C-alpha cells in the first residue's frame, strides 16, 4: 500500500494469511490484530519485510526490517502509518 486507501483493496492480503486482520483504520494509519504472530526471528523477519513493503513510513524513519523484527515476535498487534 502506498497509503491507507490502497490497503482497503486487498494489498494487505499476505498479512491476513498470517492471521492478521484490520481492527483499526485512521486518517493515515492502520492497526492489525494478529491471531498467529511469529514466534521466531526467521518468521518475524519475513513479516517485517512484508510490513515494510507496504508501509513506506518504516523506510522514511530508517526502520529496517531487521530493526523491527524483534518487536514482531509474539506481538498481537501490528501498526502502520503514513505521513
Tab-separated table of C-alpha atoms in Angstrom:
chain	number	residue	atom	x	y	z
A	1	UNK	CA	0.000	0.000	0.000
A	2	UNK	CA	1.187	3.480	-0.738
A	3	UNK	CA	-1.430	4.894	1.639
A	4	UNK	CA	-4.305	3.745	3.840
A	5	UNK	CA	-6.767	3.744	0.911
A	6	UNK	CA	-4.676	1.203	-1.002
A	7	UNK	CA	-4.971	-1.249	1.897
A	8	UNK	CA	-8.739	-1.401	1.525
A	9	UNK	CA	-8.257	-3.051	-1.857
A	10	UNK	CA	-6.557	-6.241	-0.724
A	11	UNK	CA	-2.880	-5.280	-0.684
A	12	UNK	CA	-2.603	-6.463	2.929
A	13	UNK	CA	-3.728	-9.974	1.983
A	14	UNK	CA	-0.376	-11.727	2.666
A	15	UNK	CA	-0.534	-10.421	6.231
A	16	UNK	CA	-4.086	-11.724	6.511
A	17	UNK	CA	-2.801	-15.131	5.513
A	18	UNK	CA	-0.629	-14.896	8.625
A	19	UNK	CA	-3.651	-14.379	10.867
A	20	UNK	CA	-3.606	-10.577	10.856
A	21	UNK	CA	-6.812	-8.645	10.328
A	22	UNK	CA	-7.624	-4.954	10.337
A	23	UNK	CA	-9.054	-3.722	13.634
A	24	UNK	CA	-8.493	-0.010	13.171
A	25	UNK	CA	-8.193	2.484	10.362
A	26	UNK	CA	-7.300	6.104	10.908
A	27	UNK	CA	-6.706	9.036	8.597
A	28	UNK	CA	-3.205	7.761	7.841
A	29	UNK	CA	-2.843	4.655	9.975
A	30	UNK	CA	-3.771	1.015	10.155
A	31	UNK	CA	-3.917	-1.334	13.140
A	32	UNK	CA	-3.770	-5.086	12.612
A	33	UNK	CA	-4.664	-7.643	15.289
A	34	UNK	CA	-2.660	-10.820	14.875
A	35	UNK	CA	-4.062	-14.256	15.679
A	36	UNK	CA	-0.803	-16.098	14.923
A	37	UNK	CA	2.165	-13.773	15.491
A	38	UNK	CA	5.608	-15.036	14.514
A	39	UNK	CA	7.340	-16.995	17.257
A	40	UNK	CA	10.897	-16.868	15.971
A	41	UNK	CA	13.266	-14.429	14.279
A	42	UNK	CA	13.093	-16.098	10.861
A	43	UNK	CA	9.311	-15.784	10.576
A	44	UNK	CA	9.330	-12.335	12.179
A	45	UNK	CA	11.836	-11.130	9.569
A	46	UNK	CA	9.524	-12.340	6.797
A	47	UNK	CA	6.636	-10.402	8.373
A	48	UNK	CA	8.857	-7.338	8.825
A	49	UNK	CA	9.705	-7.412	5.127
A	50	UNK	CA	6.014	-7.635	4.207
A	51	UNK	CA	5.129	-4.747	6.520
A	52	UNK	CA	7.990	-2.649	5.183
A	53	UNK	CA	6.910	-3.304	1.597
A	54	UNK	CA	3.520	-1.657	2.023
A	55	UNK	CA	4.173	0.709	4.914
A	56	UNK	CA	6.622	3.195	3.467
A	57	UNK	CA	6.936	5.137	6.711
A	58	UNK	CA	9.242	2.450	8.106
A	59	UNK	CA	11.794	3.304	5.429
A	60	UNK	CA	11.314	7.039	5.901
A	61	UNK	CA	12.317	6.663	9.556
A	62	UNK	CA	15.139	4.226	8.685
A	63	UNK	CA	13.354	1.376	10.441
A	64	UNK	CA	14.784	-1.574	8.538
A	65	UNK	CA	13.172	-4.989	8.517
A	66	UNK	CA	15.999	-6.249	10.699
A	67	UNK	CA	15.376	-3.456	13.220
A	68	UNK	CA	11.646	-4.145	13.641
A	69	UNK	CA	11.927	-7.962	13.615
A	70	UNK	CA	12.380	-8.390	17.412
A	71	UNK	CA	9.282	-6.281	18.090
A	72	UNK	CA	7.119	-8.586	15.971
A	73	UNK	CA	7.929	-11.832	17.809
A	74	UNK	CA	4.819	-12.675	19.803
A	75	UNK	CA	3.224	-9.273	19.102
A	76	UNK	CA	-0.555	-9.482	18.875
A	77	UNK	CA	-0.909	-6.040	17.259
A	78	UNK	CA	0.946	-4.501	14.336
A	79	UNK	CA	0.827	-0.835	13.352
A	80	UNK	CA	1.376	1.006	10.115
A	81	UNK	CA	1.124	4.699	9.385
A	82	UNK	CA	1.732	7.063	6.531
A	83	UNK	CA	2.993	10.624	6.903
